[in-house]
Amino acid sequence: MADEVKNYITPGGYRRLQEELARLWKVDRPAMVTTVAWAASNGDRSENGDYIYGKRKLREIDRRIRYLSKTLERAAVVDNAGKTHQRVHFGATVTILNETGDEREVTIVGVDELDSGDRRVSWRSPLAKALLTAKVGDTVTLRAPRGLKKLEIIAVRYDELR
């Protein structure tokens, strides 16, 4: 089997995943086991909604626990907070200027740290790949679905990510 790709993650992202795993193990799973045991003691399980839902929910919790355990096991924590790199590396918050003159700020994080907005991008994304190792003043080319786009790097900083 080929070597697995490293799962780079910031210290804040690693901590969040650990907290979620601990909550699932110590709070969510025991409560669901109690519910399933109670529902099972009520007799006929074939039409017992509490039992059927509880077992399904318990499988979802167990699946998430396995995923988090494997993710944390292969995680490589990278802490660049407070460093003064001149180039863009993992954990950098980069201010970019596109061809239309719009400024945008993105932070390069691990694949498990993305948020619903567009401020955090995975280090595996096309945008991050275009930005990595570039420095302030450089113009990089992004291969986007709608064609090539030129982006100018305005600023690079390394904040502590939460």
mmCIF file with all atom_site columns, C-alpha atoms in Angstrom:
data_model
loop_
_atom_site.group_PDB
_atom_site.id
_atom_site.type_symbol
_atom_site.label_atom_id
_atom_site.label_alt_id
_atom_site.label_comp_id
_atom_site.label_asym_id
_atom_site.label_entity_id
_atom_site.label_seq_id
_atom_site.pdbx_PDB_ins_code
_atom_site.Cartn_x
_atom_site.Cartn_y
_atom_site.Cartn_z
_atom_site.occupancy
_atom_site.B_iso_or_equiv
_atom_site.pdbx_formal_charge
_atom_site.auth_seq_id
_atom_site.auth_comp_id
_atom_site.auth_asym_id
_atom_site.auth_atom_id
_atom_site.pdbx_PDB_model_num
ATOM 1   C CA . MET A 1 1   ? 0.000   0.000  0.000   1.00 0.00 ? 1   MET A CA 1
ATOM 2   C CA . ALA A 1 2   ? 1.319   3.446  -0.866  1.00 0.00 ? 2   ALA A CA 1
ATOM 3   C CA . ASP A 1 3   ? 2.336   5.863  1.864   1.00 0.00 ? 3   ASP A CA 1
ATOM 4   C CA . GLU A 1 4   ? -0.591  7.928  3.058   1.00 0.00 ? 4   GLU A CA 1
ATOM 5   C CA . VAL A 1 5   ? -0.550  11.631 2.386   1.00 0.00 ? 5   VAL A CA 1
ATOM 6   C CA . LYS A 1 6   ? 0.099   13.720 5.467   1.00 0.00 ? 6   LYS A CA 1
ATOM 7   C CA . ASN A 1 7   ? -2.932  15.374 6.995   1.00 0.00 ? 7   ASN A CA 1
ATOM 8   C CA . TYR A 1 8   ? -1.546  18.818 7.820   1.00 0.00 ? 8   TYR A CA 1
ATOM 9   C CA . ILE A 1 9   ? -3.532  20.683 10.450  1.00 0.00 ? 9   ILE A CA 1
ATOM 10  C CA . THR A 1 10  ? -3.118  23.779 12.610  1.00 0.00 ? 10  THR A CA 1
ATOM 11  C CA . PRO A 1 11  ? -2.940  23.463 16.417  1.00 0.00 ? 11  PRO A CA 1
ATOM 12  C CA . GLY A 1 12  ? -6.393  25.052 16.742  1.00 0.00 ? 12  GLY A CA 1
ATOM 13  C CA . GLY A 1 13  ? -7.911  22.608 14.262  1.00 0.00 ? 13  GLY A CA 1
ATOM 14  C CA . TYR A 1 14  ? -6.289  19.651 16.013  1.00 0.00 ? 14  TYR A CA 1
ATOM 15  C CA . ARG A 1 15  ? -7.665  20.833 19.356  1.00 0.00 ? 15  ARG A CA 1
ATOM 16  C CA . ARG A 1 16  ? -11.197 21.212 17.922  1.00 0.00 ? 16  ARG A CA 1
ATOM 17  C CA . LEU A 1 17  ? -11.128 17.674 16.534  1.00 0.00 ? 17  LEU A CA 1
ATOM 18  C CA . GLN A 1 18  ? -9.874  16.322 19.882  1.00 0.00 ? 18  GLN A CA 1
ATOM 19  C CA . GLU A 1 19  ? -12.666 18.160 21.711  1.00 0.00 ? 19  GLU A CA 1
ATOM 20  C CA . GLU A 1 20  ? -15.293 16.769 19.333  1.00 0.00 ? 20  GLU A CA 1
ATOM 21  C CA . LEU A 1 21  ? -13.938 13.233 19.778  1.00 0.00 ? 21  LEU A CA 1
ATOM 22  C CA . ALA A 1 22  ? -13.967 13.600 23.573  1.00 0.00 ? 22  ALA A CA 1
ATOM 23  C CA . ARG A 1 23  ? -17.553 14.938 23.508  1.00 0.00 ? 23  ARG A CA 1
ATOM 24  C CA . LEU A 1 24  ? -18.726 12.045 21.346  1.00 0.00 ? 24  LEU A CA 1
ATOM 25  C CA . TRP A 1 25  ? -17.056 9.459  23.608  1.00 0.00 ? 25  TRP A CA 1
ATOM 26  C CA . LYS A 1 26  ? -17.969 10.964 26.970  1.00 0.00 ? 26  LYS A CA 1
ATOM 27  C CA . VAL A 1 27  ? -21.345 12.650 26.370  1.00 0.00 ? 27  VAL A CA 1
ATOM 28  C CA . ASP A 1 28  ? -23.161 11.752 23.150  1.00 0.00 ? 28  ASP A CA 1
ATOM 29  C CA . ARG A 1 29  ? -22.403 8.023  22.912  1.00 0.00 ? 29  ARG A CA 1
ATOM 30  C CA . PRO A 1 30  ? -23.191 7.089  26.555  1.00 0.00 ? 30  PRO A CA 1
ATOM 31  C CA . ALA A 1 31  ? -26.488 8.997  26.385  1.00 0.00 ? 31  ALA A CA 1
ATOM 32  C CA . MET A 1 32  ? -27.464 7.210  23.165  1.00 0.00 ? 32  MET A CA 1
ATOM 33  C CA . VAL A 1 33  ? -26.471 3.796  24.569  1.00 0.00 ? 33  VAL A CA 1
ATOM 34  C CA . THR A 1 34  ? -28.742 4.479  27.549  1.00 0.00 ? 34  THR A CA 1
ATOM 35  C CA . THR A 1 35  ? -31.619 5.421  25.235  1.00 0.00 ? 35  THR A CA 1
ATOM 36  C CA . VAL A 1 36  ? -31.145 2.306  23.081  1.00 0.00 ? 36  VAL A CA 1
ATOM 37  C CA . ALA A 1 37  ? -31.000 0.046  26.151  1.00 0.00 ? 37  ALA A CA 1
ATOM 38  C CA . TRP A 1 38  ? -34.207 1.589  27.500  1.00 0.00 ? 38  TRP A CA 1
ATOM 39  C CA . ALA A 1 39  ? -35.951 1.241  24.137  1.00 0.00 ? 39  ALA A CA 1
ATOM 40  C CA . ALA A 1 40  ? -34.808 -2.377 23.785  1.00 0.00 ? 40  ALA A CA 1
ATOM 41  C CA . SER A 1 41  ? -36.283 -3.208 27.194  1.00 0.00 ? 41  SER A CA 1
ATOM 42  C CA . ASN A 1 42  ? -39.727 -2.083 25.997  1.00 0.00 ? 42  ASN A CA 1
ATOM 43  C CA . GLY A 1 43  ? -40.328 -5.265 24.031  1.00 0.00 ? 43  GLY A CA 1
ATOM 44  C CA . ASP A 1 44  ? -40.959 -5.595 20.289  1.00 0.00 ? 44  ASP A CA 1
ATOM 45  C CA . ARG A 1 45  ? -38.047 -3.906 18.519  1.00 0.00 ? 45  ARG A CA 1
ATOM 46  C CA . SER A 1 46  ? -39.409 -4.179 14.967  1.00 0.00 ? 46  SER A CA 1
ATOM 47  C CA . GLU A 1 47  ? -41.828 -1.260 15.414  1.00 0.00 ? 47  GLU A CA 1
ATOM 48  C CA . ASN A 1 48  ? -40.015 0.546  18.222  1.00 0.00 ? 48  ASN A CA 1
ATOM 49  C CA . GLY A 1 49  ? -39.122 3.997  16.835  1.00 0.00 ? 49  GLY A CA 1
ATOM 50  C CA . ASP A 1 50  ? -36.870 4.899  19.769  1.00 0.00 ? 50  ASP A CA 1
ATOM 51  C CA . TYR A 1 51  ? -34.889 1.701  19.288  1.00 0.00 ? 51  TYR A CA 1
ATOM 52  C CA . ILE A 1 52  ? -34.588 1.992  15.505  1.00 0.00 ? 52  ILE A CA 1
ATOM 53  C CA . TYR A 1 53  ? -33.655 5.703  15.607  1.00 0.00 ? 53  TYR A CA 1
ATOM 54  C CA . GLY A 1 54  ? -31.286 5.129  18.529  1.00 0.00 ? 54  GLY A CA 1
ATOM 55  C CA . LYS A 1 55  ? -29.401 2.338  16.753  1.00 0.00 ? 55  LYS A CA 1
ATOM 56  C CA . ARG A 1 56  ? -29.095 4.492  13.619  1.00 0.00 ? 56  ARG A CA 1
ATOM 57  C CA . LYS A 1 57  ? -27.836 7.459  15.642  1.00 0.00 ? 57  LYS A CA 1
ATOM 58  C CA . LEU A 1 58  ? -25.389 5.214  17.509  1.00 0.00 ? 58  LEU A CA 1
ATOM 59  C CA . ARG A 1 59  ? -23.959 3.982  14.178  1.00 0.00 ? 59  ARG A CA 1
ATOM 60  C CA . GLU A 1 60  ? -23.516 7.601  13.040  1.00 0.00 ? 60  GLU A CA 1
ATOM 61  C CA . ILE A 1 61  ? -21.711 8.477  16.280  1.00 0.00 ? 61  ILE A CA 1
ATOM 62  C CA . ASP A 1 62  ? -19.460 5.410  15.996  1.00 0.00 ? 62  ASP A CA 1
ATOM 63  C CA . ARG A 1 63  ? -18.691 6.240  12.355  1.00 0.00 ? 63  ARG A CA 1
ATOM 64  C CA . ARG A 1 64  ? -17.695 9.799  13.317  1.00 0.00 ? 64  ARG A CA 1
ATOM 65  C CA . ILE A 1 65  ? -15.563 8.506  16.201  1.00 0.00 ? 65  ILE A CA 1
ATOM 66  C CA . ARG A 1 66  ? -13.678 6.174  13.814  1.00 0.00 ? 66  ARG A CA 1
ATOM 67  C CA . TYR A 1 67  ? -13.175 8.998  11.319  1.00 0.00 ? 67  TYR A CA 1
ATOM 68  C CA . LEU A 1 68  ? -11.879 11.420 13.964  1.00 0.00 ? 68  LEU A CA 1
ATOM 69  C CA . SER A 1 69  ? -9.596  8.794  15.499  1.00 0.00 ? 69  SER A CA 1
ATOM 70  C CA . LYS A 1 70  ? -8.007  7.999  12.134  1.00 0.00 ? 70  LYS A CA 1
ATOM 71  C CA . THR A 1 71  ? -7.749  11.678 11.222  1.00 0.00 ? 71  THR A CA 1
ATOM 72  C CA . LEU A 1 72  ? -6.030  12.602 14.485  1.00 0.00 ? 72  LEU A CA 1
ATOM 73  C CA . GLU A 1 73  ? -3.738  9.569  14.191  1.00 0.00 ? 73  GLU A CA 1
ATOM 74  C CA . ARG A 1 74  ? -2.293  10.673 10.868  1.00 0.00 ? 74  ARG A CA 1
ATOM 75  C CA . ALA A 1 75  ? -2.409  14.416 11.573  1.00 0.00 ? 75  ALA A CA 1
ATOM 76  C CA . ALA A 1 76  ? 0.770   16.452 11.270  1.00 0.00 ? 76  ALA A CA 1
ATOM 77  C CA . VAL A 1 77  ? 0.371   19.609 13.367  1.00 0.00 ? 77  VAL A CA 1
ATOM 78  C CA . VAL A 1 78  ? 2.052   22.630 11.778  1.00 0.00 ? 78  VAL A CA 1
ATOM 79  C CA . ASP A 1 79  ? 2.332   25.777 13.880  1.00 0.00 ? 79  ASP A CA 1
ATOM 80  C CA . ASN A 1 80  ? 3.548   28.808 11.954  1.00 0.00 ? 80  ASN A CA 1
ATOM 81  C CA . ALA A 1 81  ? 1.758   31.347 14.198  1.00 0.00 ? 81  ALA A CA 1
ATOM 82  C CA . GLY A 1 82  ? 3.845   34.407 14.925  1.00 0.00 ? 82  GLY A CA 1
ATOM 83  C CA . LYS A 1 83  ? 6.536   33.546 12.409  1.00 0.00 ? 83  LYS A CA 1
ATOM 84  C CA . THR A 1 84  ? 7.658   36.078 9.850   1.00 0.00 ? 84  THR A CA 1
ATOM 85  C CA . HIS A 1 85  ? 8.035   34.057 6.686   1.00 0.00 ? 85  HIS A CA 1
ATOM 86  C CA . GLN A 1 86  ? 8.338   36.116 3.545   1.00 0.00 ? 86  GLN A CA 1
ATOM 87  C CA . ARG A 1 87  ? 6.778   33.334 1.527   1.00 0.00 ? 87  ARG A CA 1
ATOM 88  C CA . VAL A 1 88  ? 3.346   31.709 1.719   1.00 0.00 ? 88  VAL A CA 1
ATOM 89  C CA . HIS A 1 89  ? 3.336   28.463 3.708   1.00 0.00 ? 89  HIS A CA 1
ATOM 90  C CA . PHE A 1 90  ? 0.732   26.373 5.506   1.00 0.00 ? 90  PHE A CA 1
ATOM 91  C CA . GLY A 1 91  ? -1.166  28.459 8.078   1.00 0.00 ? 91  GLY A CA 1
ATOM 92  C CA . ALA A 1 92  ? -0.602  31.757 6.271   1.00 0.00 ? 92  ALA A CA 1
ATOM 93  C CA . THR A 1 93  ? -3.280  34.400 5.949   1.00 0.00 ? 93  THR A CA 1
ATOM 94  C CA . VAL A 1 94  ? -2.800  35.880 2.491   1.00 0.00 ? 94  VAL A CA 1
ATOM 95  C CA . THR A 1 95  ? -4.295  39.054 1.065   1.00 0.00 ? 95  THR A CA 1
ATOM 96  C CA . ILE A 1 96  ? -4.679  38.742 -2.696  1.00 0.00 ? 96  ILE A CA 1
ATOM 97  C CA . LEU A 1 97  ? -5.780  41.132 -5.411  1.00 0.00 ? 97  LEU A CA 1
ATOM 98  C CA . ASN A 1 98  ? -7.537  39.678 -8.448  1.00 0.00 ? 98  ASN A CA 1
ATOM 99  C CA . GLU A 1 99  ? -7.663  41.018 -12.012 1.00 0.00 ? 99  GLU A CA 1
ATOM 100 C CA . THR A 1 100 ? -10.821 43.040 -11.350 1.00 0.00 ? 100 THR A CA 1
ATOM 101 C CA . GLY A 1 101 ? -9.215  44.888 -8.429  1.00 0.00 ? 101 GLY A CA 1
ATOM 102 C CA . ASP A 1 102 ? -11.075 43.051 -5.659  1.00 0.00 ? 102 ASP A CA 1
ATOM 103 C CA . GLU A 1 103 ? -9.113  42.217 -2.533  1.00 0.00 ? 103 GLU A CA 1
ATOM 104 C CA . ARG A 1 104 ? -9.676  38.938 -0.747  1.00 0.00 ? 104 ARG A CA 1
ATOM 105 C CA . GLU A 1 105 ? -8.120  37.436 2.334   1.00 0.00 ? 105 GLU A CA 1
ATOM 106 C CA . VAL A 1 106 ? -7.708  33.655 2.641   1.00 0.00 ? 106 VAL A CA 1
ATOM 107 C CA . THR A 1 107 ? -6.093  31.434 5.235   1.00 0.00 ? 107 THR A CA 1
ATOM 108 C CA . ILE A 1 108 ? -4.458  28.177 4.172   1.00 0.00 ? 108 ILE A CA 1
ATOM 109 C CA . VAL A 1 109 ? -5.523  25.394 6.566   1.00 0.00 ? 109 VAL A CA 1
ATOM 110 C CA . GLY A 1 110 ? -5.983  21.626 6.704   1.00 0.00 ? 110 GLY A CA 1
ATOM 111 C CA . VAL A 1 111 ? -8.769  19.784 4.915   1.00 0.00 ? 111 VAL A CA 1
ATOM 112 C CA . ASP A 1 112 ? -10.602 19.188 8.209   1.00 0.00 ? 112 ASP A CA 1
ATOM 113 C CA . GLU A 1 113 ? -10.611 22.868 9.180   1.00 0.00 ? 113 GLU A CA 1
ATOM 114 C CA . LEU A 1 114 ? -12.680 24.419 6.417   1.00 0.00 ? 114 LEU A CA 1
ATOM 115 C CA . ASP A 1 115 ? -15.601 26.639 7.336   1.00 0.00 ? 115 ASP A CA 1
ATOM 116 C CA . SER A 1 116 ? -18.772 27.423 5.446   1.00 0.00 ? 116 SER A CA 1
ATOM 117 C CA . GLY A 1 117 ? -17.397 30.742 4.193   1.00 0.00 ? 117 GLY A CA 1
ATOM 118 C CA . ASP A 1 118 ? -14.592 31.242 1.736   1.00 0.00 ? 118 ASP A CA 1
ATOM 119 C CA . ARG A 1 119 ? -11.987 32.647 4.143   1.00 0.00 ? 119 ARG A CA 1
ATOM 120 C CA . ARG A 1 120 ? -10.340 29.294 4.898   1.00 0.00 ? 120 ARG A CA 1
ATOM 121 C CA . VAL A 1 121 ? -9.073  27.186 2.022   1.00 0.00 ? 121 VAL A CA 1
ATOM 122 C CA . SER A 1 122 ? -7.558  23.720 2.087   1.00 0.00 ? 122 SER A CA 1
ATOM 123 C CA . TRP A 1 123 ? -3.840  23.441 1.411   1.00 0.00 ? 123 TRP A CA 1
ATOM 124 C CA . ARG A 1 124 ? -4.838  20.963 -1.311  1.00 0.00 ? 124 ARG A CA 1
ATOM 125 C CA . SER A 1 125 ? -7.136  23.418 -3.134  1.00 0.00 ? 125 SER A CA 1
ATOM 126 C CA . PRO A 1 126 ? -6.108  24.932 -6.475  1.00 0.00 ? 126 PRO A CA 1
ATOM 127 C CA . LEU A 1 127 ? -5.990  28.412 -4.902  1.00 0.00 ? 127 LEU A CA 1
ATOM 128 C CA . ALA A 1 128 ? -3.667  27.308 -2.095  1.00 0.00 ? 128 ALA A CA 1
ATOM 129 C CA . LYS A 1 129 ? -1.461  25.380 -4.512  1.00 0.00 ? 129 LYS A CA 1
ATOM 130 C CA . ALA A 1 130 ? -1.103  28.509 -6.629  1.00 0.00 ? 130 ALA A CA 1
ATOM 131 C CA . LEU A 1 131 ? -0.204  30.633 -3.592  1.00 0.00 ? 131 LEU A CA 1
ATOM 132 C CA . LEU A 1 132 ? 2.175   28.281 -1.769  1.00 0.00 ? 132 LEU A CA 1
ATOM 133 C CA . THR A 1 133 ? 5.839   29.413 -1.779  1.00 0.00 ? 133 THR A CA 1
ATOM 134 C CA . ALA A 1 134 ? 5.025   32.733 -3.491  1.00 0.00 ? 134 ALA A CA 1
ATOM 135 C CA . LYS A 1 135 ? 5.968   35.981 -1.744  1.00 0.00 ? 135 LYS A CA 1
ATOM 136 C CA . VAL A 1 136 ? 4.553   39.481 -1.398  1.00 0.00 ? 136 VAL A CA 1
ATOM 137 C CA . GLY A 1 137 ? 4.536   41.252 -4.755  1.00 0.00 ? 137 GLY A CA 1
ATOM 138 C CA . ASP A 1 138 ? 4.434   38.041 -6.784  1.00 0.00 ? 138 ASP A CA 1
ATOM 139 C CA . THR A 1 139 ? 1.707   37.421 -9.328  1.00 0.00 ? 139 THR A CA 1
ATOM 140 C CA . VAL A 1 140 ? 0.515   33.834 -9.487  1.00 0.00 ? 140 VAL A CA 1
ATOM 141 C CA . THR A 1 141 ? -1.722  32.056 -11.971 1.00 0.00 ? 141 THR A CA 1
ATOM 142 C CA . LEU A 1 142 ? -4.754  30.197 -10.674 1.00 0.00 ? 142 LEU A CA 1
ATOM 143 C CA . ARG A 1 143 ? -6.164  27.422 -12.837 1.00 0.00 ? 143 ARG A CA 1
ATOM 144 C CA . ALA A 1 144 ? -9.883  27.931 -12.238 1.00 0.00 ? 144 ALA A CA 1
ATOM 145 C CA . PRO A 1 145 ? -12.833 26.183 -13.910 1.00 0.00 ? 145 PRO A CA 1
ATOM 146 C CA . ARG A 1 146 ? -13.517 29.355 -15.893 1.00 0.00 ? 146 ARG A CA 1
ATOM 147 C CA . GLY A 1 147 ? -9.941  29.659 -17.100 1.00 0.00 ? 147 GLY A CA 1
ATOM 148 C CA . LEU A 1 148 ? -6.679  31.104 -15.879 1.00 0.00 ? 148 LEU A CA 1
ATOM 149 C CA . LYS A 1 149 ? -6.762  33.973 -13.388 1.00 0.00 ? 149 LYS A CA 1
ATOM 150 C CA . LYS A 1 150 ? -3.921  36.221 -12.290 1.00 0.00 ? 150 LYS A CA 1
ATOM 151 C CA . LEU A 1 151 ? -3.653  36.994 -8.572  1.00 0.00 ? 151 LEU A CA 1
ATOM 152 C CA . GLU A 1 152 ? -1.249  39.416 -6.949  1.00 0.00 ? 152 GLU A CA 1
ATOM 153 C CA . ILE A 1 153 ? -0.101  38.756 -3.396  1.00 0.00 ? 153 ILE A CA 1
ATOM 154 C CA . ILE A 1 154 ? -0.503  41.929 -1.325  1.00 0.00 ? 154 ILE A CA 1
ATOM 155 C CA . ALA A 1 155 ? 0.339   40.700 2.196   1.00 0.00 ? 155 ALA A CA 1
ATOM 156 C CA . VAL A 1 156 ? 1.285   37.543 4.097   1.00 0.00 ? 156 VAL A CA 1
ATOM 157 C CA . ARG A 1 157 ? 0.936   37.083 7.847   1.00 0.00 ? 157 ARG A CA 1
ATOM 158 C CA . TYR A 1 158 ? 0.862   34.213 10.281  1.00 0.00 ? 158 TYR A CA 1
ATOM 159 C CA . ASP A 1 159 ? -1.827  34.605 12.944  1.00 0.00 ? 159 ASP A CA 1
ATOM 160 C CA . GLU A 1 160 ? -2.729  32.167 15.678  1.00 0.00 ? 160 GLU A CA 1
ATOM 161 C CA . LEU A 1 161 ? -5.649  30.216 14.232  1.00 0.00 ? 161 LEU A CA 1
ATOM 162 C CA . ARG A 1 162 ? -8.475  29.162 16.513  1.00 0.00 ? 162 ARG A CA 1
#
